[in-house]
Amino acid sequence: MHGFSRALCPGRETSFQKNKKARPYGQFVAVMDPKTRDKHARLHGKVFHLDDPFWDRFTPPLDFNCRCRKRALSKRDVARRGLKVLSGKGRMVRENQLVSKRTGETEPVTGYRLPGGGKIFPRAGFDNNQWKAQYQPNLDKHDYDIAKSYTQAAVKGPAFKRFFEGKSKGRFPIAVMNAETRALMPAAARGKQAVTIRYGKKGRRGTVAHVREHKNITQEDLLRAQEAVDDGMVIAPFSRKIERQFLLERGGFLWIFPTLGENLGMKTATFWKIPLGTKNYEEFLKTKLEGGKVLRKQKKKN
């Protein structure tokens, strides 16, 4: 997911703005290989001033797994290469675009009307500039397989690394639930598929800051969240009707991943691991089994 990683690098976009006097233009650059999508290829090489409204909607990524990027150019670069500087003023259009093939849902998206005719739109949820605001698409609106692929790549990437280290704030998706798992959630949360985590303050449960207090948890460990959602035992605690706990015995550890079902979406309560076979593991598992109803046993790994 290279385009996603580059686009969400605040340092790169900040450098564009700091050096804007020397390099005032931005050029849209697509990879231009057989995997490049048509609308991305049609924007390849296009040049706009860095302050042009075009970049408010078309700063890469334009879609899931987008590999495009933006290149800064000086006036001399533009003149030497014989490039034409375009403008998005008066050419930005807003129309409904398909969000999910499964549901047929649409959403208003801002696109660009090409000078030679035709319109180009980013995927719904991607018509924004991530440099101006930490942003994640609403994965509840996208098809499950696409949302899951996006989340798994995002958790591995540099944007999540910055988030995990407390260098960016907001909320980040770390797992996506399929229809079978959503059916096990509290009624108010069954329409939500994305499980997110916010950074928060040290000591506050349900945040990355709290997870980081467990010094044996790393960024890579958060990839286990999706495994726990897919394959883990699901327990509904008797004392907390809005909570579901996912327990996964894998890789030498018991991974504990409680989630809270909320009207605003799913969020993690915390995330940690206990070595299998230890006294802590046995006591913890016994407590959880006695304190709740098992809604699903752990699935075997394929």
PDB file of C-alpha atoms in Angstrom:
ATOM      1  CA  MET A   1       0.000   0.000   0.000  1.00  0.00           C
ATOM      2  CA  HIS A   2       2.765   2.355  -0.945  1.00  0.00           C
ATOM      3  CA  GLY A   3       0.681   5.317  -2.076  1.00  0.00           C
ATOM      4  CA  PHE A   4      -1.221   5.341   1.202  1.00  0.00           C
ATOM      5  CA  SER A   5       2.055   5.391   3.135  1.00  0.00           C
ATOM      6  CA  ARG A   6       3.561   8.273   1.212  1.00  0.00           C
ATOM      7  CA  ALA A   7       0.416  10.370   1.246  1.00  0.00           C
ATOM      8  CA  LEU A   8       0.010  10.108   4.984  1.00  0.00           C
ATOM      9  CA  CYS A   9       3.572  11.234   5.683  1.00  0.00           C
ATOM     10  CA  PRO A  10       3.082  14.648   7.341  1.00  0.00           C
ATOM     11  CA  GLY A  11       6.778  15.485   6.933  1.00  0.00           C
ATOM     12  CA  ARG A  12       6.582  15.220   3.167  1.00  0.00           C
ATOM     13  CA  GLU A  13       3.600  17.540   2.842  1.00  0.00           C
ATOM     14  CA  THR A  14       5.005  19.944   5.410  1.00  0.00           C
ATOM     15  CA  SER A  15       8.221  20.228   3.390  1.00  0.00           C
ATOM     16  CA  PHE A  16       6.175  21.116   0.295  1.00  0.00           C
ATOM     17  CA  GLN A  17       4.636  24.039   2.159  1.00  0.00           C
ATOM     18  CA  LYS A  18       7.913  25.191   3.731  1.00  0.00           C
ATOM     19  CA  ASN A  19       9.661  25.183   0.346  1.00  0.00           C
ATOM     20  CA  LYS A  20       6.699  26.611  -1.564  1.00  0.00           C
ATOM     21  CA  LYS A  21       8.511  29.820  -2.481  1.00  0.00           C
ATOM     22  CA  ALA A  22      11.270  27.873  -4.258  1.00  0.00           C
ATOM     23  CA  ARG A  23       9.004  25.056  -5.517  1.00  0.00           C
ATOM     24  CA  PRO A  24       5.487  26.474  -5.826  1.00  0.00           C
ATOM     25  CA  TYR A  25       4.010  23.746  -8.027  1.00  0.00           C
ATOM     26  CA  GLY A  26       2.939  20.175  -7.517  1.00  0.00           C
ATOM     27  CA  GLN A  27       2.840  17.462 -10.176  1.00  0.00           C
ATOM     28  CA  PHE A  28       0.601  14.408  -9.941  1.00  0.00           C
ATOM     29  CA  VAL A  29       2.700  11.280 -10.557  1.00  0.00           C
ATOM     30  CA  ALA A  30       1.203   7.846 -11.214  1.00  0.00           C
ATOM     31  CA  VAL A  31       3.265   4.651 -11.473  1.00  0.00           C
ATOM     32  CA  MET A  32       2.069   4.020 -15.050  1.00  0.00           C
ATOM     33  CA  ASP A  33       2.296   0.252 -15.168  1.00  0.00           C
ATOM     34  CA  PRO A  34      -0.405  -2.351 -15.991  1.00  0.00           C
ATOM     35  CA  LYS A  35      -1.792  -2.088 -12.431  1.00  0.00           C
ATOM     36  CA  THR A  36      -2.372   1.683 -12.650  1.00  0.00           C
ATOM     37  CA  ARG A  37      -6.067   2.582 -12.659  1.00  0.00           C
ATOM     38  CA  ASP A  38      -7.340   4.594 -15.622  1.00  0.00           C
ATOM     39  CA  LYS A  39      -8.367   7.698 -13.703  1.00  0.00           C
ATOM     40  CA  HIS A  40      -4.981   7.813 -11.968  1.00  0.00           C
ATOM     41  CA  ALA A  41      -3.216   7.489 -15.330  1.00  0.00           C
ATOM     42  CA  ARG A  42      -5.324  10.340 -16.739  1.00  0.00           C
ATOM     43  CA  LEU A  43      -3.977  12.641 -14.024  1.00  0.00           C
ATOM     44  CA  HIS A  44      -0.350  11.585 -14.513  1.00  0.00           C
ATOM     45  CA  GLY A  45       1.894  14.579 -15.194  1.00  0.00           C
ATOM     46  CA  LYS A  46      -0.749  17.198 -14.437  1.00  0.00           C
ATOM     47  CA  VAL A  47       0.685  20.293 -12.697  1.00  0.00           C
ATOM     48  CA  PHE A  48      -1.097  22.676 -10.316  1.00  0.00           C
ATOM     49  CA  HIS A  49       0.072  25.364  -7.925  1.00  0.00           C
ATOM     50  CA  LEU A  50       0.429  23.913  -4.435  1.00  0.00           C
ATOM     51  CA  ASP A  51      -2.334  26.247  -3.213  1.00  0.00           C
ATOM     52  CA  ASP A  52      -4.726  25.238  -5.986  1.00  0.00           C
ATOM     53  CA  PRO A  53      -8.066  23.738  -4.829  1.00  0.00           C
ATOM     54  CA  PHE A  54      -7.247  20.638  -6.887  1.00  0.00           C
ATOM     55  CA  TRP A  55      -4.869  19.401  -4.165  1.00  0.00           C
ATOM     56  CA  ASP A  56      -7.560  19.743  -1.487  1.00  0.00           C
ATOM     57  CA  ARG A  57      -9.295  16.803  -3.185  1.00  0.00           C
ATOM     58  CA  PHE A  58      -6.592  15.007  -5.159  1.00  0.00           C
ATOM     59  CA  THR A  59      -3.587  14.727  -2.867  1.00  0.00           C
ATOM     60  CA  PRO A  60      -2.812  10.959  -3.077  1.00  0.00           C
ATOM     61  CA  PRO A  61      -4.039   8.425  -2.195  1.00  0.00           C
ATOM     62  CA  LEU A  62      -7.168   8.586  -4.354  1.00  0.00           C
ATOM     63  CA  ASP A  63      -8.287   5.065  -3.503  1.00  0.00           C
ATOM     64  CA  PHE A  64      -7.371   1.975  -1.525  1.00  0.00           C
ATOM     65  CA  ASN A  65      -3.880   0.731  -2.507  1.00  0.00           C
ATOM     66  CA  CYS A  66      -3.185   3.888  -4.499  1.00  0.00           C
ATOM     67  CA  ARG A  67       0.517   4.170  -5.403  1.00  0.00           C
ATOM     68  CA  CYS A  68       0.419   7.722  -6.771  1.00  0.00           C
ATOM     69  CA  ARG A  69       2.378  10.613  -5.289  1.00  0.00           C
ATOM     70  CA  LYS A  70       2.848  14.353  -5.604  1.00  0.00           C
ATOM     71  CA  ARG A  71       6.132  15.877  -6.792  1.00  0.00           C
ATOM     72  CA  ALA A  72       7.196  19.464  -5.997  1.00  0.00           C
ATOM     73  CA  LEU A  73       8.449  21.565  -8.939  1.00  0.00           C
ATOM     74  CA  SER A  74      10.091  24.971  -9.296  1.00  0.00           C
ATOM     75  CA  LYS A  75       9.196  27.549 -11.965  1.00  0.00           C
ATOM     76  CA  ARG A  76      12.400  26.570 -13.755  1.00  0.00           C
ATOM     77  CA  ASP A  77      11.384  22.882 -13.696  1.00  0.00           C
ATOM     78  CA  VAL A  78       8.044  23.730 -15.276  1.00  0.00           C
ATOM     79  CA  ALA A  79       9.601  25.920 -17.976  1.00  0.00           C
ATOM     80  CA  ARG A  80      12.443  23.510 -18.792  1.00  0.00           C
ATOM     81  CA  ARG A  81      10.068  20.558 -19.187  1.00  0.00           C
ATOM     82  CA  GLY A  82       7.500  22.546 -21.141  1.00  0.00           C
ATOM     83  CA  LEU A  83       4.752  21.765 -18.641  1.00  0.00           C
ATOM     84  CA  LYS A  84       1.403  23.541 -18.519  1.00  0.00           C
ATOM     85  CA  VAL A  85       0.136  24.741 -15.142  1.00  0.00           C
ATOM     86  CA  LEU A  86      -3.562  23.918 -14.788  1.00  0.00           C
ATOM     87  CA  SER A  87      -6.113  25.309 -12.355  1.00  0.00           C
ATOM     88  CA  GLY A  88      -8.896  23.678 -10.425  1.00  0.00           C
ATOM     89  CA  LYS A  89     -10.741  26.958  -9.922  1.00  0.00           C
ATOM     90  CA  GLY A  90     -14.188  26.651 -11.418  1.00  0.00           C
ATOM     91  CA  ARG A  91     -13.508  23.047 -12.406  1.00  0.00           C
ATOM     92  CA  MET A  92     -14.203  21.223  -9.144  1.00  0.00           C
ATOM     93  CA  VAL A  93     -17.488  19.316  -9.273  1.00  0.00           C
ATOM     94  CA  ARG A  94     -19.472  17.400  -6.656  1.00  0.00           C
ATOM     95  CA  GLU A  95     -21.534  14.347  -7.511  1.00  0.00           C
ATOM     96  CA  ASN A  96     -22.718  11.138  -5.857  1.00  0.00           C
ATOM     97  CA  GLN A  97     -20.320   8.225  -6.296  1.00  0.00           C
ATOM     98  CA  LEU A  98     -20.721   4.535  -5.472  1.00  0.00           C
ATOM     99  CA  VAL A  99     -19.373   3.530  -2.056  1.00  0.00           C
ATOM    100  CA  SER A 100     -20.320  -0.150  -1.882  1.00  0.00           C
ATOM    101  CA  LYS A 101     -21.211  -2.536  -4.694  1.00  0.00           C
ATOM    102  CA  ARG A 102     -22.817  -4.788  -2.093  1.00  0.00           C
ATOM    103  CA  THR A 103     -25.298  -2.222  -0.784  1.00  0.00           C
ATOM    104  CA  GLY A 104     -25.432   0.190  -3.712  1.00  0.00           C
ATOM    105  CA  GLU A 105     -24.846   3.089  -1.301  1.00  0.00           C
ATOM    106  CA  THR A 106     -23.592   6.366  -2.758  1.00  0.00           C
ATOM    107  CA  GLU A 107     -21.942   9.402  -1.212  1.00  0.00           C
ATOM    108  CA  PRO A 108     -21.183  12.952  -2.458  1.00  0.00           C
ATOM    109  CA  VAL A 109     -17.588  13.201  -3.700  1.00  0.00           C
ATOM    110  CA  THR A 110     -15.702  16.214  -5.083  1.00  0.00           C
ATOM    111  CA  GLY A 111     -13.956  15.631  -8.397  1.00  0.00           C
ATOM    112  CA  TYR A 112     -12.200  17.515 -11.193  1.00  0.00           C
ATOM    113  CA  ARG A 113     -13.523  18.381 -14.651  1.00  0.00           C
ATOM    114  CA  LEU A 114     -10.691  17.807 -17.108  1.00  0.00           C
ATOM    115  CA  PRO A 115      -9.926  20.606 -19.608  1.00  0.00           C
ATOM    116  CA  GLY A 116     -10.264  18.164 -22.512  1.00  0.00           C
ATOM    117  CA  GLY A 117     -13.596  16.810 -21.304  1.00  0.00           C
ATOM    118  CA  GLY A 118     -14.675  14.218 -18.783  1.00  0.00           C
ATOM    119  CA  LYS A 119     -14.638  14.143 -14.983  1.00  0.00           C
ATOM    120  CA  ILE A 120     -12.417  12.329 -12.507  1.00  0.00           C
ATOM    121  CA  PHE A 121     -13.374  11.490  -8.923  1.00  0.00           C
ATOM    122  CA  PRO A 122     -11.353  10.012  -6.048  1.00  0.00           C
ATOM    123  CA  ARG A 123     -12.950   7.045  -4.326  1.00  0.00           C
ATOM    124  CA  ALA A 124     -15.621   8.053  -1.795  1.00  0.00           C
ATOM    125  CA  GLY A 125     -13.882   9.037   1.441  1.00  0.00           C
ATOM    126  CA  PHE A 126     -10.582   9.913  -0.243  1.00  0.00           C
ATOM    127  CA  ASP A 127     -11.454  13.378  -1.601  1.00  0.00           C
ATOM    128  CA  ASN A 128      -9.394  15.200   1.006  1.00  0.00           C
ATOM    129  CA  ASN A 129      -5.858  16.331   1.788  1.00  0.00           C
ATOM    130  CA  GLN A 130      -4.409  14.264   4.634  1.00  0.00           C
ATOM    131  CA  TRP A 131      -1.753  16.915   5.255  1.00  0.00           C
ATOM    132  CA  LYS A 132      -4.435  19.325   6.459  1.00  0.00           C
ATOM    133  CA  ALA A 133      -6.135  16.833   8.760  1.00  0.00           C
ATOM    134  CA  GLN A 134      -5.419  13.363  10.114  1.00  0.00           C
ATOM    135  CA  TYR A 135      -8.074  11.397   8.273  1.00  0.00           C
ATOM    136  CA  GLN A 136      -9.243   7.838   7.877  1.00  0.00           C
ATOM    137  CA  PRO A 137     -12.031   6.764   5.522  1.00  0.00           C
ATOM    138  CA  ASN A 138     -15.284   5.551   7.057  1.00  0.00           C
ATOM    139  CA  LEU A 139     -14.709   1.821   6.634  1.00  0.00           C
ATOM    140  CA  ASP A 140     -18.234   0.993   7.758  1.00  0.00           C
ATOM    141  CA  LYS A 141     -19.424   2.190   4.353  1.00  0.00           C
ATOM    142  CA  HIS A 142     -17.021   0.147   2.238  1.00  0.00           C
ATOM    143  CA  ASP A 143     -17.218  -3.522   1.288  1.00  0.00           C
ATOM    144  CA  TYR A 144     -15.659  -5.836   3.865  1.00  0.00           C
ATOM    145  CA  ASP A 145     -12.864  -7.292   1.716  1.00  0.00           C
ATOM    146  CA  ILE A 146     -11.669  -3.852   0.639  1.00  0.00           C
ATOM    147  CA  ALA A 147     -11.884  -2.435   4.165  1.00  0.00           C
ATOM    148  CA  LYS A 148      -9.970  -5.387   5.623  1.00  0.00           C
ATOM    149  CA  SER A 149      -7.185  -5.111   3.042  1.00  0.00           C
ATOM    150  CA  TYR A 150      -6.875  -1.401   3.757  1.00  0.00           C
ATOM    151  CA  THR A 151      -6.736  -1.878   7.534  1.00  0.00           C
ATOM    152  CA  GLN A 152      -4.105  -4.626   7.452  1.00  0.00           C
ATOM    153  CA  ALA A 153      -1.836  -2.540   5.231  1.00  0.00           C
ATOM    154  CA  ALA A 154      -2.428   0.614   7.286  1.00  0.00           C
ATOM    155  CA  VAL A 155      -1.464  -1.013  10.604  1.00  0.00           C
ATOM    156  CA  LYS A 156       1.872  -2.043   9.058  1.00  0.00           C
ATOM    157  CA  GLY A 157       2.585   1.408   7.656  1.00  0.00           C
ATOM    158  CA  PRO A 158       4.427   4.557   8.772  1.00  0.00           C
ATOM    159  CA  ALA A 159       1.203   6.519   9.406  1.00  0.00           C
ATOM    160  CA  PHE A 160       0.178   4.017  12.089  1.00  0.00           C
ATOM    161  CA  LYS A 161       3.752   3.987  13.421  1.00  0.00           C
ATOM    162  CA  ARG A 162       3.504   7.734  14.025  1.00  0.00           C
ATOM    163  CA  PHE A 163       0.097   7.221  15.622  1.00  0.00           C
ATOM    164  CA  PHE A 164       1.377   4.385  17.825  1.00  0.00           C
ATOM    165  CA  GLU A 165       4.292   6.562  18.966  1.00  0.00           C
ATOM    166  CA  GLY A 166       1.979   9.446  19.857  1.00  0.00           C
ATOM    167  CA  LYS A 167       3.191  11.722  17.041  1.00  0.00           C
ATOM    168  CA  SER A 168      -0.302  12.026  15.568  1.00  0.00           C
ATOM    169  CA  LYS A 169      -3.690  11.976  17.236  1.00  0.00           C
ATOM    170  CA  GLY A 170      -7.218  10.974  16.295  1.00  0.00           C
ATOM    171  CA  ARG A 171      -8.557   7.454  15.782  1.00  0.00           C
ATOM    172  CA  PHE A 172      -7.166   4.618  13.667  1.00  0.00           C
ATOM    173  CA  PRO A 173      -8.805   1.394  12.351  1.00  0.00           C
ATOM    174  CA  ILE A 174      -7.031  -1.804  13.439  1.00  0.00           C
ATOM    175  CA  ALA A 175      -9.539  -4.512  12.484  1.00  0.00           C
ATOM    176  CA  VAL A 176     -12.699  -5.133  10.471  1.00  0.00           C
ATOM    177  CA  MET A 177     -15.492  -7.553  11.370  1.00  0.00           C
ATOM    178  CA  ASN A 178     -17.291  -9.751   8.860  1.00  0.00           C
ATOM    179  CA  ALA A 179     -21.058 -10.313   8.970  1.00  0.00           C
ATOM    180  CA  GLU A 180     -20.704 -13.464  11.107  1.00  0.00           C
ATOM    181  CA  THR A 181     -18.730 -11.627  13.787  1.00  0.00           C
ATOM    182  CA  ARG A 182     -20.970  -8.549  13.704  1.00  0.00           C
ATOM    183  CA  ALA A 183     -23.926 -10.802  14.502  1.00  0.00           C
ATOM    184  CA  LEU A 184     -22.252 -11.579  17.854  1.00  0.00           C
ATOM    185  CA  MET A 185     -21.957  -7.911  18.816  1.00  0.00           C
ATOM    186  CA  PRO A 186     -24.456  -5.891  20.895  1.00  0.00           C
ATOM    187  CA  ALA A 187     -27.514  -4.914  18.851  1.00  0.00           C
ATOM    188  CA  ALA A 188     -26.538  -1.222  18.626  1.00  0.00           C
ATOM    189  CA  ALA A 189     -23.202  -2.086  17.012  1.00  0.00           C
ATOM    190  CA  ARG A 190     -24.167  -4.746  14.485  1.00  0.00           C
ATOM    191  CA  GLY A 191     -24.239  -2.273  11.621  1.00  0.00           C
ATOM    192  CA  LYS A 192     -20.590  -1.340  12.238  1.00  0.00           C
ATOM    193  CA  GLN A 193     -17.666  -3.329  10.874  1.00  0.00           C
ATOM    194  CA  ALA A 194     -14.584  -1.220  11.656  1.00  0.00           C
ATOM    195  CA  VAL A 195     -12.864  -1.500  15.039  1.00  0.00           C
ATOM    196  CA  THR A 196     -10.821   1.601  15.838  1.00  0.00           C
ATOM    197  CA  ILE A 197      -8.482   2.792  18.542  1.00  0.00           C
ATOM    198  CA  ARG A 198      -7.668   6.365  19.563  1.00  0.00           C
ATOM    199  CA  TYR A 199      -4.394   7.643  20.946  1.00  0.00           C
ATOM    200  CA  GLY A 200      -5.619   9.286  24.169  1.00  0.00           C
ATOM    201  CA  LYS A 201      -3.710  10.072  27.332  1.00  0.00           C
ATOM    202  CA  LYS A 202      -1.444   7.845  29.375  1.00  0.00           C
ATOM    203  CA  GLY A 203      -3.393   5.741  31.828  1.00  0.00           C
ATOM    204  CA  ARG A 204      -6.696   5.939  29.957  1.00  0.00           C
ATOM    205  CA  ARG A 205      -8.159   2.614  28.863  1.00  0.00           C
ATOM    206  CA  GLY A 206      -9.240   2.155  25.288  1.00  0.00           C
ATOM    207  CA  THR A 207      -6.268   4.066  23.863  1.00  0.00           C
ATOM    208  CA  VAL A 208      -2.916   3.374  22.219  1.00  0.00           C
ATOM    209  CA  ALA A 209      -1.305   5.259  25.097  1.00  0.00           C
ATOM    210  CA  HIS A 210      -2.727   2.630  27.463  1.00  0.00           C
ATOM    211  CA  VAL A 211      -1.588  -0.229  25.216  1.00  0.00           C
ATOM    212  CA  ARG A 212       1.922   1.224  25.120  1.00  0.00           C
ATOM    213  CA  GLU A 213       2.096   1.084  28.921  1.00  0.00           C
ATOM    214  CA  HIS A 214       2.387  -2.690  28.466  1.00  0.00           C
ATOM    215  CA  LYS A 215       5.994  -2.562  27.295  1.00  0.00           C
ATOM    216  CA  ASN A 216       5.836  -5.979  25.662  1.00  0.00           C
ATOM    217  CA  ILE A 217       3.303  -4.718  23.096  1.00  0.00           C
ATOM    218  CA  THR A 218       4.695  -3.519  19.761  1.00  0.00           C
ATOM    219  CA  GLN A 219       3.182  -2.002  16.636  1.00  0.00           C
ATOM    220  CA  GLU A 220       3.413  -5.411  14.930  1.00  0.00           C
ATOM    221  CA  ASP A 221       1.393  -6.962  17.760  1.00  0.00           C
ATOM    222  CA  LEU A 222      -1.616  -4.887  16.757  1.00  0.00           C
ATOM    223  CA  LEU A 223      -1.857  -7.038  13.624  1.00  0.00           C
ATOM    224  CA  ARG A 224      -3.149  -9.756  15.977  1.00  0.00           C
ATOM    225  CA  ALA A 225      -6.295  -7.675  16.434  1.00  0.00           C
ATOM    226  CA  GLN A 226      -7.602  -8.800  13.041  1.00  0.00           C
ATOM    227  CA  GLU A 227      -6.734 -12.430  13.828  1.00  0.00           C
ATOM    228  CA  ALA A 228      -8.580 -12.145  17.137  1.00  0.00           C
ATOM    229  CA  VAL A 229     -11.644 -10.735  15.395  1.00  0.00           C
ATOM    230  CA  ASP A 230     -11.568 -13.431  12.697  1.00  0.00           C
ATOM    231  CA  ASP A 231     -10.659 -16.511  14.744  1.00  0.00           C
ATOM    232  CA  GLY A 232     -10.697 -15.737  18.464  1.00  0.00           C
ATOM    233  CA  MET A 233     -13.049 -16.956  21.163  1.00  0.00           C
ATOM    234  CA  VAL A 234     -15.804 -14.391  21.731  1.00  0.00           C
ATOM    235  CA  ILE A 235     -17.112 -13.850  25.265  1.00  0.00           C
ATOM    236  CA  ALA A 236     -20.018 -11.666  26.372  1.00  0.00           C
ATOM    237  CA  PRO A 237     -19.277 -10.609  29.996  1.00  0.00           C
ATOM    238  CA  PHE A 238     -22.211 -10.869  32.371  1.00  0.00           C
ATOM    239  CA  SER A 239     -21.265  -7.546  34.008  1.00  0.00           C
ATOM    240  CA  ARG A 240     -20.836  -5.459  30.817  1.00  0.00           C
ATOM    241  CA  LYS A 241     -23.562  -6.064  28.255  1.00  0.00           C
ATOM    242  CA  ILE A 242     -22.085  -3.625  25.736  1.00  0.00           C
ATOM    243  CA  GLU A 243     -18.685  -5.369  25.677  1.00  0.00           C
ATOM    244  CA  ARG A 244     -17.376  -8.361  23.750  1.00  0.00           C
ATOM    245  CA  GLN A 245     -14.016  -9.933  24.553  1.00  0.00           C
ATOM    246  CA  PHE A 246     -11.911 -11.649  21.899  1.00  0.00           C
ATOM    247  CA  LEU A 247      -9.363 -14.174  23.208  1.00  0.00           C
ATOM    248  CA  LEU A 248      -6.857 -15.713  20.815  1.00  0.00           C
ATOM    249  CA  GLU A 249      -4.366 -18.461  21.743  1.00  0.00           C
ATOM    250  CA  ARG A 250      -1.695 -18.211  19.071  1.00  0.00           C
ATOM    251  CA  GLY A 251       2.042 -17.724  18.702  1.00  0.00           C
ATOM    252  CA  GLY A 252       2.785 -18.697  22.297  1.00  0.00           C
ATOM    253  CA  PHE A 253       0.491 -16.065  23.812  1.00  0.00           C
ATOM    254  CA  LEU A 254      -3.083 -15.476  24.814  1.00  0.00           C
ATOM    255  CA  TRP A 255      -4.019 -12.273  23.025  1.00  0.00           C
ATOM    256  CA  ILE A 256      -6.767 -10.335  24.795  1.00  0.00           C
ATOM    257  CA  PHE A 257      -8.748  -7.886  22.738  1.00  0.00           C
ATOM    258  CA  PRO A 258     -11.958  -6.525  24.330  1.00  0.00           C
ATOM    259  CA  THR A 259     -14.170  -4.246  22.228  1.00  0.00           C
ATOM    260  CA  LEU A 260     -17.029  -1.988  23.182  1.00  0.00           C
ATOM    261  CA  GLY A 261     -20.117  -1.787  21.004  1.00  0.00           C
ATOM    262  CA  GLU A 262     -21.154   1.845  20.601  1.00  0.00           C
ATOM    263  CA  ASN A 263     -23.689   3.714  18.493  1.00  0.00           C
ATOM    264  CA  LEU A 264     -20.788   5.677  17.017  1.00  0.00           C
ATOM    265  CA  GLY A 265     -18.897   2.539  16.046  1.00  0.00           C
ATOM    266  CA  MET A 266     -16.653  -0.101  17.525  1.00  0.00           C
ATOM    267  CA  LYS A 267     -13.640   0.750  19.615  1.00  0.00           C
ATOM    268  CA  THR A 268     -11.057  -1.237  21.502  1.00  0.00           C
ATOM    269  CA  ALA A 269     -11.051  -1.183  25.272  1.00  0.00           C
ATOM    270  CA  THR A 270      -7.450  -2.399  25.523  1.00  0.00           C
ATOM    271  CA  PHE A 271      -5.095  -4.965  24.049  1.00  0.00           C
ATOM    272  CA  TRP A 272      -2.456  -7.121  25.700  1.00  0.00           C
ATOM    273  CA  LYS A 273      -0.900 -10.596  25.767  1.00  0.00           C
ATOM    274  CA  ILE A 274      -0.106 -13.266  28.364  1.00  0.00           C
ATOM    275  CA  PRO A 275       2.368 -16.142  27.764  1.00  0.00           C
ATOM    276  CA  LEU A 276       0.540 -19.458  27.349  1.00  0.00           C
ATOM    277  CA  GLY A 277       0.910 -22.041  30.130  1.00  0.00           C
ATOM    278  CA  THR A 278       1.739 -19.530  32.861  1.00  0.00           C
ATOM    279  CA  LYS A 279      -0.175 -19.097  36.116  1.00  0.00           C
ATOM    280  CA  ASN A 280      -1.396 -15.696  34.970  1.00  0.00           C
ATOM    281  CA  TYR A 281      -2.758 -17.254  31.786  1.00  0.00           C
ATOM    282  CA  GLU A 282      -4.629 -20.012  33.616  1.00  0.00           C
ATOM    283  CA  GLU A 283      -6.122 -17.664  36.209  1.00  0.00           C
ATOM    284  CA  PHE A 284      -7.111 -15.057  33.631  1.00  0.00           C
ATOM    285  CA  LEU A 285      -8.786 -17.564  31.312  1.00  0.00           C
ATOM    286  CA  LYS A 286     -10.684 -19.163  34.209  1.00  0.00           C
ATOM    287  CA  THR A 287     -11.969 -15.757  35.332  1.00  0.00           C
ATOM    288  CA  LYS A 288     -13.152 -14.822  31.855  1.00  0.00           C
ATOM    289  CA  LEU A 289     -14.905 -18.137  31.255  1.00  0.00           C
ATOM    290  CA  GLU A 290     -16.691 -17.969  34.594  1.00  0.00           C
ATOM    291  CA  GLY A 291     -17.596 -14.309  34.167  1.00  0.00           C
ATOM    292  CA  GLY A 292     -19.239 -14.449  30.767  1.00  0.00           C
ATOM    293  CA  LYS A 293     -21.000 -16.438  28.074  1.00  0.00           C
ATOM    294  CA  VAL A 294     -18.946 -17.947  25.241  1.00  0.00           C
ATOM    295  CA  LEU A 295     -20.572 -16.840  21.983  1.00  0.00           C
ATOM    296  CA  ARG A 296     -17.943 -18.451  19.744  1.00  0.00           C
ATOM    297  CA  LYS A 297     -15.120 -20.871  20.329  1.00  0.00           C
ATOM    298  CA  GLN A 298     -11.706 -20.160  18.821  1.00  0.00           C
ATOM    299  CA  LYS A 299     -11.459 -21.188  15.196  1.00  0.00           C
ATOM    300  CA  LYS A 300      -8.634 -23.370  13.985  1.00  0.00           C
ATOM    301  CA  LYS A 301      -6.055 -21.636  11.830  1.00  0.00           C
ATOM    302  CA  ASN A 302      -6.369 -22.587   8.180  1.00  0.00           C
TER     303      ASN A 302
END
